[in-house]
Amino acid sequence: MQLDASSPWPLAGEMASLSAALIWSGSMSTFSIHAKAVPARAMNLYKNLVAITCLSLAALLFRPELPASTAPVWQLGLSGIIGLSIGDTALFAALSRLGAQATSASQCLAPPISAMVAVTFLGEHLSPLETAGLRSEEHTSELQSHSFISYAV
């Protein structure tokens, strides 16, 4: 690995990805603890209210420039509403029923399933590098499921 000496943060990407993984695993564990006592819809509503508050404050503070066409903004907003309302409610329900480890292991299947849908229904083609990435993802989820089985038994 070669470091870029001209950058003030030579490992910024690596630090960001490791931080995101750490925060994600911590939030999955925290949400799975609370999911046993709080219904999935209520927990998702609370999370979304906190997120809307934080995003509103950030928008007021930084005042981002809006694009000329607002159609992509509305499409992104609609996609977010659907994903955050339906997807995260399902995630919280899975956390309460399966726990953090099994839910995380099952989420490893999302990239291969998405790729199969894209190849089958959209006619996309995967490069050898993309196929190798999906294969490594399959092995990771397999290892996680084996560690879950040994942990549960």
mmCIF file of N, CA, C and O in Angstrom, residues 24-111:
data_model
loop_
_atom_site.group_PDB
_atom_site.id
_atom_site.type_symbol
_atom_site.label_atom_id
_atom_site.label_comp_id
_atom_site.label_asym_id
_atom_site.label_seq_id
_atom_site.Cartn_x
_atom_site.Cartn_y
_atom_site.Cartn_z
ATOM 1 N N TRP A 24 -21.788 0.545 12.506
ATOM 2 C CA TRP A 24 -22.860 -0.346 12.083
ATOM 3 C C TRP A 24 -22.999 -1.524 13.044
ATOM 4 O O TRP A 24 -24.109 -1.862 13.463
ATOM 5 N N SER A 25 -21.887 -2.154 13.409
ATOM 6 C CA SER A 25 -21.978 -3.303 14.313
ATOM 7 C C SER A 25 -22.472 -2.875 15.688
ATOM 8 O O SER A 25 -23.268 -3.580 16.310
ATOM 9 N N GLY A 26 -22.042 -1.717 16.151
ATOM 10 C CA GLY A 26 -22.530 -1.216 17.438
ATOM 11 C C GLY A 26 -24.008 -0.896 17.406
ATOM 12 O O GLY A 26 -24.749 -1.209 18.350
ATOM 13 N N SER A 27 -24.471 -0.297 16.310
ATOM 14 C CA SER A 27 -25.894 0.045 16.225
ATOM 15 C C SER A 27 -26.745 -1.210 16.087
ATOM 16 O O SER A 27 -27.840 -1.277 16.649
ATOM 17 N N MET A 28 -26.269 -2.219 15.370
ATOM 18 C CA MET A 28 -27.017 -3.479 15.265
ATOM 19 C C MET A 28 -27.172 -4.122 16.637
ATOM 20 O O MET A 28 -28.254 -4.593 16.989
ATOM 21 N N SER A 29 -26.108 -4.126 17.410
ATOM 22 C CA SER A 29 -26.181 -4.710 18.754
ATOM 23 C C SER A 29 -27.107 -3.903 19.654
ATOM 24 O O SER A 29 -27.928 -4.462 20.388
ATOM 25 N N THR A 30 -26.991 -2.588 19.580
ATOM 26 C CA THR A 30 -27.836 -1.728 20.413
ATOM 27 C C THR A 30 -29.300 -1.872 20.035
ATOM 28 O O THR A 30 -30.172 -2.020 20.905
ATOM 29 N N PHE A 31 -29.598 -1.829 18.741
ATOM 30 C CA PHE A 31 -30.980 -1.961 18.307
ATOM 31 C C PHE A 31 -31.543 -3.340 18.647
ATOM 32 O O PHE A 31 -32.717 -3.473 18.956
ATOM 33 N N SER A 32 -30.721 -4.400 18.577
ATOM 34 C CA SER A 32 -31.238 -5.735 18.899
ATOM 35 C C SER A 32 -31.587 -5.845 20.371
ATOM 36 O O SER A 32 -32.531 -6.547 20.736
ATOM 37 N N ILE A 33 -30.870 -5.145 21.236
ATOM 38 C CA ILE A 33 -31.198 -5.143 22.667
ATOM 39 C C ILE A 33 -32.550 -4.459 22.891
ATOM 40 O O ILE A 33 -33.419 -4.984 23.586
ATOM 41 N N HIS A 34 -32.735 -3.304 22.266
ATOM 42 C CA HIS A 34 -33.976 -2.554 22.451
ATOM 43 C C HIS A 34 -35.144 -3.151 21.670
ATOM 44 O O HIS A 34 -36.306 -2.914 22.017
ATOM 45 N N ALA A 35 -34.852 -3.932 20.631
ATOM 46 C CA ALA A 35 -35.918 -4.509 19.802
ATOM 47 C C ALA A 35 -36.745 -5.525 20.565
ATOM 48 O O ALA A 35 -37.880 -5.797 20.190
ATOM 49 N N LYS A 36 -36.201 -6.058 21.634
ATOM 50 C CA LYS A 36 -36.953 -7.031 22.430
ATOM 51 C C LYS A 36 -38.068 -6.351 23.226
ATOM 52 O O LYS A 36 -39.092 -6.951 23.510
ATOM 53 N N ALA A 37 -37.893 -5.074 23.577
ATOM 54 C CA ALA A 37 -38.875 -4.372 24.402
ATOM 55 C C ALA A 37 -39.738 -3.387 23.624
ATOM 56 O O ALA A 37 -40.848 -3.080 24.036
ATOM 57 N N VAL A 38 -39.232 -2.874 22.513
ATOM 58 C CA VAL A 38 -39.936 -1.837 21.752
ATOM 59 C C VAL A 38 -40.370 -2.417 20.405
ATOM 60 O O VAL A 38 -39.561 -3.054 19.722
ATOM 61 N N PRO A 39 -41.620 -2.200 19.992
ATOM 62 C CA PRO A 39 -42.051 -2.693 18.681
ATOM 63 C C PRO A 39 -41.233 -2.084 17.536
ATOM 64 O O PRO A 39 -40.740 -0.955 17.641
ATOM 65 N N ALA A 40 -41.103 -2.845 16.451
ATOM 66 C CA ALA A 40 -40.272 -2.424 15.322
ATOM 67 C C ALA A 40 -40.735 -1.095 14.738
ATOM 68 O O ALA A 40 -39.912 -0.233 14.418
ATOM 69 N N ARG A 41 -42.042 -0.887 14.591
ATOM 70 C CA ARG A 41 -42.542 0.368 14.016
ATOM 71 C C ARG A 41 -42.205 1.565 14.897
ATOM 72 O O ARG A 41 -41.821 2.619 14.394
ATOM 73 N N ALA A 42 -42.353 1.403 16.203
ATOM 74 C CA ALA A 42 -42.058 2.507 17.121
ATOM 75 C C ALA A 42 -40.572 2.845 17.105
ATOM 76 O O ALA A 42 -40.193 4.024 17.094
ATOM 77 N N MET A 43 -39.723 1.820 17.087
ATOM 78 C CA MET A 43 -38.282 2.065 17.062
ATOM 79 C C MET A 43 -37.874 2.735 15.750
ATOM 80 O O MET A 43 -37.052 3.647 15.740
ATOM 81 N N ASN A 44 -38.478 2.311 14.640
ATOM 82 C CA ASN A 44 -38.154 2.912 13.352
ATOM 83 C C ASN A 44 -38.636 4.360 13.293
ATOM 84 O O ASN A 44 -37.948 5.224 12.760
ATOM 85 N N LEU A 45 -39.816 4.642 13.838
ATOM 86 C CA LEU A 45 -40.323 6.008 13.865
ATOM 87 C C LEU A 45 -39.376 6.908 14.670
ATOM 88 O O LEU A 45 -39.024 8.003 14.225
ATOM 89 N N TYR A 46 -38.937 6.439 15.817
ATOM 90 C CA TYR A 46 -38.008 7.220 16.645
ATOM 91 C C TYR A 46 -36.698 7.462 15.899
ATOM 92 O O TYR A 46 -36.189 8.587 15.854
ATOM 93 N N LYS A 47 -36.148 6.404 15.273
ATOM 94 C CA LYS A 47 -34.891 6.547 14.532
ATOM 95 C C LYS A 47 -35.039 7.551 13.396
ATOM 96 O O LYS A 47 -34.166 8.384 13.167
ATOM 97 N N ASN A 48 -36.157 7.479 12.690
ATOM 98 C CA ASN A 48 -36.377 8.401 11.571
ATOM 99 C C ASN A 48 -36.569 9.837 12.041
ATOM 100 O O ASN A 48 -36.127 10.773 11.374
ATOM 101 N N LEU A 49 -37.216 10.029 13.178
ATOM 102 C CA LEU A 49 -37.359 11.388 13.720
ATOM 103 C C LEU A 49 -36.001 11.976 14.103
ATOM 104 O O LEU A 49 -35.727 13.158 13.850
ATOM 105 N N VAL A 50 -35.150 11.155 14.696
ATOM 106 C CA VAL A 50 -33.795 11.616 15.025
ATOM 107 C C VAL A 50 -33.025 11.941 13.748
ATOM 108 O O VAL A 50 -32.350 12.969 13.653
ATOM 109 N N ALA A 51 -33.149 11.090 12.721
ATOM 110 C CA ALA A 51 -32.450 11.316 11.455
ATOM 111 C C ALA A 51 -32.939 12.580 10.765
ATOM 112 O O ALA A 51 -32.134 13.370 10.252
ATOM 113 N N ILE A 52 -34.257 12.795 10.738
ATOM 114 C CA ILE A 52 -34.805 14.007 10.112
ATOM 115 C C ILE A 52 -34.326 15.251 10.838
ATOM 116 O O ILE A 52 -33.969 16.254 10.208
ATOM 117 N N THR A 53 -34.283 15.193 12.155
ATOM 118 C CA THR A 53 -33.788 16.328 12.941
ATOM 119 C C THR A 53 -32.331 16.629 12.606
ATOM 120 O O THR A 53 -31.964 17.782 12.365
ATOM 121 N N CYS A 54 -31.496 15.590 12.571
ATOM 122 C CA CYS A 54 -30.077 15.783 12.257
ATOM 123 C C CYS A 54 -29.875 16.304 10.836
ATOM 124 O O CYS A 54 -29.062 17.217 10.616
ATOM 125 N N LEU A 55 -30.612 15.750 9.869
ATOM 126 C CA LEU A 55 -30.479 16.208 8.485
ATOM 127 C C LEU A 55 -30.973 17.642 8.322
ATOM 128 O O LEU A 55 -30.377 18.428 7.577
ATOM 129 N N SER A 56 -32.041 17.999 9.011
ATOM 130 C CA SER A 56 -32.553 19.376 8.939
ATOM 131 C C SER A 56 -31.548 20.359 9.515
ATOM 132 O O SER A 56 -31.314 21.427 8.944
ATOM 133 N N LEU A 57 -30.965 19.998 10.646
ATOM 134 C CA LEU A 57 -29.943 20.872 11.242
ATOM 135 C C LEU A 57 -28.730 21.011 10.328
ATOM 136 O O LEU A 57 -28.186 22.112 10.172
ATOM 137 N N ALA A 58 -28.312 19.907 9.710
ATOM 138 C CA ALA A 58 -27.169 19.964 8.791
ATOM 139 C C ALA A 58 -27.496 20.824 7.580
ATOM 140 O O ALA A 58 -26.655 21.605 7.108
ATOM 141 N N ALA A 59 -28.720 20.717 7.050
ATOM 142 C CA ALA A 59 -29.121 21.523 5.892
ATOM 143 C C ALA A 59 -29.161 23.010 6.255
ATOM 144 O O ALA A 59 -28.752 23.864 5.455
ATOM 145 N N LEU A 60 -29.648 23.326 7.441
ATOM 146 C CA LEU A 60 -29.670 24.727 7.874
ATOM 147 C C LEU A 60 -28.267 25.270 8.111
ATOM 148 O O LEU A 60 -27.976 26.424 7.818
ATOM 149 N N LEU A 61 -27.408 24.420 8.632
ATOM 150 C CA LEU A 61 -26.051 24.849 8.952
ATOM 151 C C LEU A 61 -25.187 25.012 7.696
ATOM 152 O O LEU A 61 -24.490 26.013 7.543
ATOM 153 N N PHE A 62 -25.258 24.054 6.771
ATOM 154 C CA PHE A 62 -24.371 24.073 5.603
ATOM 155 C C PHE A 62 -25.003 24.669 4.351
ATOM 156 O O PHE A 62 -24.302 24.987 3.401
ATOM 157 N N ARG A 63 -26.308 24.783 4.303
ATOM 158 C CA ARG A 63 -27.043 25.367 3.178
ATOM 159 C C ARG A 63 -26.540 24.840 1.829
ATOM 160 O O ARG A 63 -25.938 25.580 1.045
ATOM 161 N N PRO A 64 -26.815 23.562 1.542
ATOM 162 C CA PRO A 64 -26.339 22.995 0.269
ATOM 163 C C PRO A 64 -27.057 23.632 -0.911
ATOM 164 O O PRO A 64 -28.205 24.049 -0.809
ATOM 165 N N GLU A 65 -26.353 23.687 -2.026
ATOM 166 C CA GLU A 65 -26.923 24.254 -3.243
ATOM 167 C C GLU A 65 -27.839 23.215 -3.890
ATOM 168 O O GLU A 65 -27.471 22.058 -4.057
ATOM 169 N N LEU A 66 -29.059 23.626 -4.239
ATOM 170 C CA LEU A 66 -30.003 22.705 -4.851
ATOM 171 C C LEU A 66 -29.730 22.583 -6.346
ATOM 172 O O LEU A 66 -29.341 23.553 -6.987
ATOM 173 N N PRO A 67 -29.964 21.396 -6.912
ATOM 174 C CA PRO A 67 -29.754 21.227 -8.353
ATOM 175 C C PRO A 67 -30.812 21.978 -9.156
ATOM 176 O O PRO A 67 -31.870 22.340 -8.637
ATOM 177 N N ALA A 68 -30.525 22.206 -10.433
ATOM 178 C CA ALA A 68 -31.447 22.937 -11.297
ATOM 179 C C ALA A 68 -32.762 22.176 -11.460
ATOM 180 O O ALA A 68 -33.838 22.767 -11.420
ATOM 181 N N SER A 69 -32.684 20.878 -11.651
ATOM 182 C CA SER A 69 -33.880 20.054 -11.781
ATOM 183 C C SER A 69 -34.154 19.372 -10.443
ATOM 184 O O SER A 69 -33.264 18.745 -9.868
ATOM 185 N N THR A 70 -35.372 19.494 -9.957
ATOM 186 C CA THR A 70 -35.694 18.895 -8.664
ATOM 187 C C THR A 70 -36.249 17.476 -8.792
ATOM 188 O O THR A 70 -36.497 16.836 -7.785
ATOM 189 N N ALA A 71 -36.430 16.969 -10.016
ATOM 190 C CA ALA A 71 -36.962 15.615 -10.192
ATOM 191 C C ALA A 71 -36.077 14.561 -9.509
ATOM 192 O O ALA A 71 -36.603 13.694 -8.804
ATOM 193 N N PRO A 72 -34.743 14.597 -9.679
ATOM 194 C CA PRO A 72 -33.918 13.598 -8.985
ATOM 195 C C PRO A 72 -34.016 13.711 -7.463
ATOM 196 O O PRO A 72 -33.942 12.702 -6.762
ATOM 197 N N VAL A 73 -34.210 14.921 -6.960
ATOM 198 C CA VAL A 73 -34.333 15.101 -5.508
ATOM 199 C C VAL A 73 -35.600 14.414 -5.010
ATOM 200 O O VAL A 73 -35.598 13.734 -3.976
ATOM 201 N N TRP A 74 -36.698 14.567 -5.735
ATOM 202 C CA TRP A 74 -37.951 13.927 -5.349
ATOM 203 C C TRP A 74 -37.854 12.408 -5.462
ATOM 204 O O TRP A 74 -38.379 11.683 -4.608
ATOM 205 N N GLN A 75 -37.183 11.922 -6.505
ATOM 206 C CA GLN A 75 -37.014 10.479 -6.663
ATOM 207 C C GLN A 75 -36.166 9.908 -5.528
ATOM 208 O O GLN A 75 -36.485 8.851 -4.974
ATOM 209 N N LEU A 76 -35.106 10.606 -5.175
ATOM 210 C CA LEU A 76 -34.259 10.169 -4.072
ATOM 211 C C LEU A 76 -35.032 10.201 -2.759
ATOM 212 O O LEU A 76 -34.931 9.285 -1.942
ATOM 213 N N GLY A 77 -35.813 11.249 -2.567
ATOM 214 C CA GLY A 77 -36.619 11.353 -1.353
ATOM 215 C C GLY A 77 -37.641 10.237 -1.245
ATOM 216 O O GLY A 77 -37.810 9.627 -0.179
ATOM 217 N N LEU A 78 -38.327 9.930 -2.336
ATOM 218 C CA LEU A 78 -39.315 8.853 -2.343
ATOM 219 C C LEU A 78 -38.643 7.511 -2.075
ATOM 220 O O LEU A 78 -39.147 6.692 -1.292
ATOM 221 N N SER A 79 -37.502 7.284 -2.690
ATOM 222 C CA SER A 79 -36.750 6.059 -2.458
ATOM 223 C C SER A 79 -36.345 5.937 -0.992
ATOM 224 O O SER A 79 -36.434 4.864 -0.391
ATOM 225 N N GLY A 80 -35.903 7.043 -0.425
ATOM 226 C CA GLY A 80 -35.517 7.042 0.991
ATOM 227 C C GLY A 80 -36.690 6.771 1.909
ATOM 228 O O GLY A 80 -36.576 6.018 2.879
ATOM 229 N N ILE A 81 -37.835 7.366 1.594
ATOM 230 C CA ILE A 81 -39.021 7.157 2.431
ATOM 231 C C ILE A 81 -39.442 5.688 2.396
ATOM 232 O O ILE A 81 -39.729 5.080 3.427
ATOM 233 N N ILE A 82 -39.451 5.108 1.208
ATOM 234 C CA ILE A 82 -39.824 3.695 1.086
ATOM 235 C C ILE A 82 -38.819 2.814 1.819
ATOM 236 O O ILE A 82 -39.186 1.940 2.607
ATOM 237 N N GLY A 83 -37.539 3.049 1.579
ATOM 238 C CA GLY A 83 -36.508 2.234 2.214
ATOM 239 C C GLY A 83 -36.474 2.385 3.724
ATOM 240 O O GLY A 83 -36.350 1.406 4.457
ATOM 241 N N LEU A 84 -36.602 3.620 4.193
ATOM 242 C CA LEU A 84 -36.532 3.854 5.635
ATOM 243 C C LEU A 84 -37.794 3.411 6.356
ATOM 244 O O LEU A 84 -37.730 3.018 7.519
ATOM 245 N N SER A 85 -38.933 3.459 5.686
ATOM 246 C CA SER A 85 -40.162 3.051 6.369
ATOM 247 C C SER A 85 -40.354 1.540 6.320
ATOM 248 O O SER A 85 -40.561 0.902 7.346
ATOM 249 N N ILE A 86 -40.250 0.951 5.138
ATOM 250 C CA ILE A 86 -40.507 -0.480 5.003
ATOM 251 C C ILE A 86 -39.256 -1.299 5.348
ATOM 252 O O ILE A 86 -39.313 -2.234 6.154
ATOM 253 N N GLY A 87 -38.132 -0.928 4.748
ATOM 254 C CA GLY A 87 -36.911 -1.710 4.933
ATOM 255 C C GLY A 87 -36.405 -1.733 6.359
ATOM 256 O O GLY A 87 -36.066 -2.794 6.900
ATOM 257 N N ASP A 88 -36.356 -0.579 6.994
ATOM 258 C CA ASP A 88 -35.835 -0.545 8.360
ATOM 259 C C ASP A 88 -36.803 -1.142 9.372
ATOM 260 O O ASP A 88 -36.379 -1.707 10.380
ATOM 261 N N THR A 89 -38.117 -1.045 9.110
ATOM 262 C CA THR A 89 -39.073 -1.716 9.995
ATOM 263 C C THR A 89 -38.865 -3.224 9.915
ATOM 264 O O THR A 89 -38.878 -3.916 10.943
ATOM 265 N N ALA A 90 -38.643 -3.743 8.711
ATOM 266 C CA ALA A 90 -38.355 -5.173 8.557
ATOM 267 C C ALA A 90 -37.035 -5.539 9.244
ATOM 268 O O ALA A 90 -36.932 -6.602 9.862
ATOM 269 N N LEU A 91 -36.042 -4.662 9.146
ATOM 270 C CA LEU A 91 -34.761 -4.907 9.812
ATOM 271 C C LEU A 91 -34.941 -4.997 11.324
ATOM 272 O O LEU A 91 -34.423 -5.913 11.972
ATOM 273 N N PHE A 92 -35.692 -4.069 11.894
ATOM 274 C CA PHE A 92 -35.901 -4.090 13.343
ATOM 275 C C PHE A 92 -36.718 -5.303 13.777
ATOM 276 O O PHE A 92 -36.486 -5.864 14.851
ATOM 277 N N ALA A 93 -37.670 -5.719 12.951
ATOM 278 C CA ALA A 93 -38.430 -6.934 13.264
ATOM 279 C C ALA A 93 -37.508 -8.149 13.233
ATOM 280 O O ALA A 93 -37.607 -9.036 14.090
ATOM 281 N N ALA A 94 -36.597 -8.199 12.248
ATOM 282 C CA ALA A 94 -35.639 -9.310 12.174
ATOM 283 C C ALA A 94 -34.697 -9.292 13.372
ATOM 284 O O ALA A 94 -34.367 -10.348 13.923
ATOM 285 N N LEU A 95 -34.280 -8.115 13.798
ATOM 286 C CA LEU A 95 -33.403 -8.031 14.966
ATOM 287 C C LEU A 95 -34.091 -8.575 16.207
ATOM 288 O O LEU A 95 -33.463 -9.268 17.017
ATOM 289 N N SER A 96 -35.370 -8.279 16.371
ATOM 290 C CA SER A 96 -36.060 -8.768 17.570
ATOM 291 C C SER A 96 -36.296 -10.271 17.503
ATOM 292 O O SER A 96 -36.290 -10.943 18.520
ATOM 293 N N ARG A 97 -36.488 -10.804 16.288
ATOM 294 C CA ARG A 97 -36.767 -12.233 16.161
ATOM 295 C C ARG A 97 -35.502 -13.085 16.065
ATOM 296 O O ARG A 97 -35.437 -14.182 16.607
ATOM 297 N N LEU A 98 -34.498 -12.599 15.329
ATOM 298 C CA LEU A 98 -33.308 -13.412 15.054
ATOM 299 C C LEU A 98 -32.082 -13.013 15.864
ATOM 300 O O LEU A 98 -31.176 -13.810 16.032
ATOM 301 N N GLY A 99 -32.011 -11.756 16.288
ATOM 302 C CA GLY A 99 -30.816 -11.255 16.963
ATOM 303 C C GLY A 99 -29.873 -10.601 15.964
ATOM 304 O O GLY A 99 -30.049 -10.704 14.743
ATOM 305 N N ALA A 100 -28.864 -9.938 16.494
ATOM 306 C CA ALA A 100 -27.950 -9.158 15.654
ATOM 307 C C ALA A 100 -27.087 -10.034 14.761
ATOM 308 O O ALA A 100 -26.871 -9.717 13.591
ATOM 309 N N GLN A 101 -26.605 -11.147 15.275
ATOM 310 C CA GLN A 101 -25.660 -11.952 14.501
ATOM 311 C C GLN A 101 -26.324 -12.615 13.298
ATOM 312 O O GLN A 101 -25.802 -12.558 12.179
ATOM 313 N N ALA A 102 -27.490 -13.215 13.492
ATOM 314 C CA ALA A 102 -28.169 -13.872 12.377
ATOM 315 C C ALA A 102 -28.676 -12.846 11.358
ATOM 316 O O ALA A 102 -28.638 -13.087 10.154
ATOM 317 N N THR A 103 -29.141 -11.694 11.841
ATOM 318 C CA THR A 103 -29.611 -10.658 10.924
ATOM 319 C C THR A 103 -28.458 -10.132 10.074
ATOM 320 O O THR A 103 -28.601 -9.951 8.863
ATOM 321 N N SER A 104 -27.307 -9.890 10.697
ATOM 322 C CA SER A 104 -26.137 -9.423 9.943
ATOM 323 C C SER A 104 -25.673 -10.468 8.935
ATOM 324 O O SER A 104 -25.319 -10.130 7.806
ATOM 325 N N ALA A 105 -25.689 -11.728 9.340
ATOM 326 C CA ALA A 105 -25.276 -12.791 8.419
ATOM 327 C C ALA A 105 -26.223 -12.875 7.229
ATOM 328 O O ALA A 105 -25.786 -13.065 6.090
ATOM 329 N N SER A 106 -27.521 -12.699 7.477
ATOM 330 C CA SER A 106 -28.474 -12.766 6.360
ATOM 331 C C SER A 106 -28.320 -11.571 5.424
ATOM 332 O O SER A 106 -28.592 -11.679 4.226
ATOM 333 N N GLN A 107 -27.871 -10.434 5.933
ATOM 334 C CA GLN A 107 -27.679 -9.258 5.078
ATOM 335 C C GLN A 107 -26.505 -9.433 4.123
ATOM 336 O O GLN A 107 -26.417 -8.716 3.129
ATOM 337 N N CYS A 108 -25.630 -10.377 4.395
ATOM 338 C CA CYS A 108 -24.525 -10.656 3.472
ATOM 339 C C CYS A 108 -25.028 -11.247 2.161
ATOM 340 O O CYS A 108 -24.292 -11.290 1.173
ATOM 341 N N LEU A 109 -26.265 -11.704 2.145
ATOM 342 C CA LEU A 109 -26.819 -12.283 0.921
ATOM 343 C C LEU A 109 -27.383 -11.236 -0.027
ATOM 344 O O LEU A 109 -27.706 -11.552 -1.169
ATOM 345 N N ALA A 110 -27.509 -9.996 0.410
ATOM 346 C CA ALA A 110 -28.096 -8.949 -0.439
ATOM 347 C C ALA A 110 -27.296 -8.708 -1.722
ATOM 348 O O ALA A 110 -27.903 -8.647 -2.803
ATOM 349 N N PRO A 111 -25.973 -8.565 -1.695
ATOM 350 C CA PRO A 111 -25.242 -8.340 -2.957
ATOM 351 C C PRO A 111 -25.369 -9.482 -3.962
ATOM 352 O O PRO A 111 -25.643 -9.233 -5.138
#
